[in-house]
Amino acid sequence: MGRNWTVPFTEKDIEELTAVFRSLPSYNENGWIASDDVWALCEGMEYHRTHEELALYKDYWDISYGGLISFENYIKVIESVHSTPKWTKVLADGYDKDGDGFVSPSEFEHLLKMCAVNEPRMKNFPCDNFKEQVKSDGRMKVDDFVKLIQDYLSN
């Protein structure tokens, strides 16, 4: 179960989360932690997830941010968890490593897995929807991806 965090976080919440973040073994003077600490971070927040979900979170940080988690990026991700449109946009922006505003087929697969962590209906997403909307180079605009997910979930 765990603690019921409310968003946006209060100043007191931010203080508590900062203390948890700074207490982790990999925390360094630059204000980053290693993605290996995502388990301890979620536990410290009382944000309970399955081993598989935590592994997906770790993969997200590894792929999107080179295995480093800043407090600012972590808060941005966690604050979006309870809103599928925000969550989808934050994830897609994170996977868009080159910042070109597009999602590639491999990024799409990772995104679907991450979206399904907080939205179980995404486990049954028909991937043909992606194939129908991609550009000739096999990519999709991030905003189109977010809309595709929203349309799917609204049906």
mmCIF file of C-alpha atoms in Angstrom, residues 25-151:
data_model
loop_
_atom_site.group_PDB
_atom_site.id
_atom_site.type_symbol
_atom_site.label_atom_id
_atom_site.label_comp_id
_atom_site.label_asym_id
_atom_site.label_seq_id
_atom_site.Cartn_x
_atom_site.Cartn_y
_atom_site.Cartn_z
ATOM 1 C CA PRO A 25 24.254 5.615 -0.835
ATOM 2 C CA SER A 26 24.965 6.993 -4.296
ATOM 3 C CA TYR A 27 23.945 10.594 -3.550
ATOM 4 C CA ASN A 28 26.787 12.887 -4.589
ATOM 5 C CA GLU A 29 27.772 16.542 -4.324
ATOM 6 C CA ASN A 30 26.224 17.225 -7.722
ATOM 7 C CA GLY A 31 22.809 16.261 -6.336
ATOM 8 C CA TRP A 32 22.419 13.043 -8.330
ATOM 9 C CA ILE A 33 21.834 9.445 -7.373
ATOM 10 C CA ALA A 34 22.485 6.325 -9.431
ATOM 11 C CA SER A 35 19.531 4.462 -10.914
ATOM 12 C CA ASP A 36 20.572 1.454 -8.807
ATOM 13 C CA ASP A 37 19.121 3.346 -5.831
ATOM 14 C CA VAL A 38 15.627 3.561 -7.323
ATOM 15 C CA TRP A 39 14.537 0.632 -5.116
ATOM 16 C CA ALA A 40 15.721 2.357 -1.948
ATOM 17 C CA LEU A 41 14.276 5.674 -3.101
ATOM 18 C CA CYS A 42 10.808 4.215 -3.662
ATOM 19 C CA GLU A 43 11.009 2.333 -0.367
ATOM 20 C CA GLY A 44 12.021 5.506 1.453
ATOM 21 C CA MET A 45 9.016 7.263 -0.065
ATOM 22 C CA GLU A 46 6.791 4.332 0.916
ATOM 23 C CA TYR A 47 5.946 4.050 -2.780
ATOM 24 C CA HIS A 48 5.569 0.296 -3.102
ATOM 25 C CA ARG A 49 6.011 -1.303 -6.510
ATOM 26 C CA THR A 50 6.657 -4.816 -7.756
ATOM 27 C CA HIS A 51 10.161 -5.940 -8.618
ATOM 28 C CA GLU A 52 9.225 -5.859 -12.309
ATOM 29 C CA GLU A 53 7.893 -2.294 -12.057
ATOM 30 C CA LEU A 54 11.006 -1.129 -10.228
ATOM 31 C CA ALA A 55 13.164 -2.742 -12.903
ATOM 32 C CA LEU A 56 11.222 -0.748 -15.524
ATOM 33 C CA TYR A 57 11.779 2.453 -13.536
ATOM 34 C CA LYS A 58 15.495 1.675 -13.387
ATOM 35 C CA ASP A 59 15.532 1.030 -17.155
ATOM 36 C CA TYR A 60 13.773 4.356 -17.712
ATOM 37 C CA TRP A 61 16.462 6.232 -15.780
ATOM 38 C CA ASP A 62 19.220 4.256 -17.487
ATOM 39 C CA ILE A 63 17.883 4.869 -20.997
ATOM 40 C CA SER A 64 16.624 8.413 -20.549
ATOM 41 C CA TYR A 65 19.210 9.911 -18.224
ATOM 42 C CA GLY A 66 22.272 7.690 -18.447
ATOM 43 C CA GLY A 67 21.559 6.011 -15.110
ATOM 44 C CA LEU A 68 21.575 9.253 -13.132
ATOM 45 C CA ILE A 69 18.593 10.683 -11.284
ATOM 46 C CA SER A 70 18.440 14.338 -10.318
ATOM 47 C CA PHE A 71 16.004 15.341 -7.611
ATOM 48 C CA GLU A 72 14.302 17.743 -10.025
ATOM 49 C CA ASN A 73 13.725 15.041 -12.665
ATOM 50 C CA TYR A 74 12.576 12.548 -10.060
ATOM 51 C CA ILE A 75 9.986 14.968 -8.688
ATOM 52 C CA LYS A 76 8.782 15.746 -12.235
ATOM 53 C CA VAL A 77 8.245 12.035 -12.909
ATOM 54 C CA ILE A 78 6.625 11.253 -9.551
ATOM 55 C CA GLU A 79 4.289 14.253 -9.718
ATOM 56 C CA SER A 80 3.010 13.022 -13.091
ATOM 57 C CA VAL A 81 2.298 9.439 -11.973
ATOM 58 C CA HIS A 82 -1.361 10.030 -11.093
ATOM 59 C CA SER A 83 -2.246 11.676 -14.401
ATOM 60 C CA THR A 84 -1.912 9.392 -17.423
ATOM 61 C CA PRO A 85 -1.596 12.283 -19.931
ATOM 62 C CA LYS A 86 1.136 13.977 -17.854
ATOM 63 C CA TRP A 87 2.845 10.641 -17.125
ATOM 64 C CA THR A 88 2.847 9.727 -20.813
ATOM 65 C CA LYS A 89 4.244 13.129 -21.829
ATOM 66 C CA VAL A 90 6.977 13.090 -19.147
ATOM 67 C CA LEU A 91 7.999 9.559 -20.127
ATOM 68 C CA ALA A 92 7.987 10.328 -23.845
ATOM 69 C CA ASP A 93 10.072 13.461 -23.308
ATOM 70 C CA GLY A 94 12.525 11.408 -21.237
ATOM 71 C CA TYR A 95 12.878 8.735 -23.898
ATOM 72 C CA ASP A 96 13.346 11.399 -26.565
ATOM 73 C CA LYS A 97 17.049 11.522 -25.776
ATOM 74 C CA ASP A 98 18.022 13.550 -28.810
ATOM 75 C CA GLY A 99 15.258 16.082 -28.167
ATOM 76 C CA ASP A 100 13.939 15.937 -31.713
ATOM 77 C CA GLY A 101 10.315 15.575 -30.572
ATOM 78 C CA PHE A 102 9.867 12.073 -32.009
ATOM 79 C CA VAL A 103 9.396 8.564 -30.605
ATOM 80 C CA SER A 104 11.139 5.707 -32.399
ATOM 81 C CA PRO A 105 9.725 2.158 -32.515
ATOM 82 C CA SER A 106 12.148 0.973 -29.794
ATOM 83 C CA GLU A 107 11.291 3.979 -27.602
ATOM 84 C CA PHE A 108 7.613 3.210 -28.219
ATOM 85 C CA GLU A 109 8.012 -0.302 -26.776
ATOM 86 C CA HIS A 110 9.717 1.049 -23.650
ATOM 87 C CA LEU A 111 7.048 3.717 -23.293
ATOM 88 C CA LEU A 112 4.220 1.202 -23.449
ATOM 89 C CA LYS A 113 5.816 -0.874 -20.697
ATOM 90 C CA MET A 114 6.317 2.183 -18.496
ATOM 91 C CA CYS A 115 2.786 3.469 -19.166
ATOM 92 C CA ALA A 116 1.426 0.090 -18.098
ATOM 93 C CA VAL A 117 3.095 0.422 -14.674
ATOM 94 C CA ASN A 118 0.475 3.006 -13.676
ATOM 95 C CA GLU A 119 -2.231 2.240 -16.215
ATOM 96 C CA PRO A 120 -2.910 -1.526 -16.493
ATOM 97 C CA ARG A 121 -5.116 -1.073 -19.579
ATOM 98 C CA MET A 122 -1.947 -0.225 -21.513
ATOM 99 C CA LYS A 123 -0.869 -3.877 -21.345
ATOM 100 C CA ASN A 124 -3.418 -4.594 -24.090
ATOM 101 C CA PHE A 125 -2.529 -1.655 -26.323
ATOM 102 C CA PRO A 126 -2.748 -2.651 -30.010
ATOM 103 C CA CYS A 127 0.683 -1.808 -31.430
ATOM 104 C CA ASP A 128 -0.811 -1.555 -34.910
ATOM 105 C CA ASN A 129 -2.070 1.883 -33.835
ATOM 106 C CA PHE A 130 1.549 3.025 -33.720
ATOM 107 C CA LYS A 131 2.365 1.558 -37.103
ATOM 108 C CA GLU A 132 -0.609 3.350 -38.672
ATOM 109 C CA GLN A 133 0.519 6.765 -37.454
ATOM 110 C CA VAL A 134 4.273 6.724 -37.937
ATOM 111 C CA LYS A 135 6.162 8.812 -40.449
ATOM 112 C CA SER A 136 7.918 7.099 -43.328
ATOM 113 C CA ASP A 137 11.086 6.886 -41.195
ATOM 114 C CA GLY A 138 9.259 4.824 -38.522
ATOM 115 C CA ARG A 139 8.961 7.596 -35.936
ATOM 116 C CA MET A 140 6.015 9.375 -34.321
ATOM 117 C CA LYS A 141 5.798 12.874 -32.855
ATOM 118 C CA VAL A 142 5.811 12.840 -29.042
ATOM 119 C CA ASP A 143 2.570 14.854 -28.947
ATOM 120 C CA ASP A 144 0.930 12.393 -31.366
ATOM 121 C CA PHE A 145 2.049 9.530 -29.123
ATOM 122 C CA VAL A 146 0.458 11.199 -26.088
ATOM 123 C CA LYS A 147 -2.767 11.754 -28.054
ATOM 124 C CA LEU A 148 -2.757 8.154 -29.276
ATOM 125 C CA ILE A 149 -2.552 6.915 -25.678
ATOM 126 C CA GLN A 150 -5.239 9.332 -24.492
ATOM 127 C CA ASP A 151 -7.572 8.288 -27.330
#
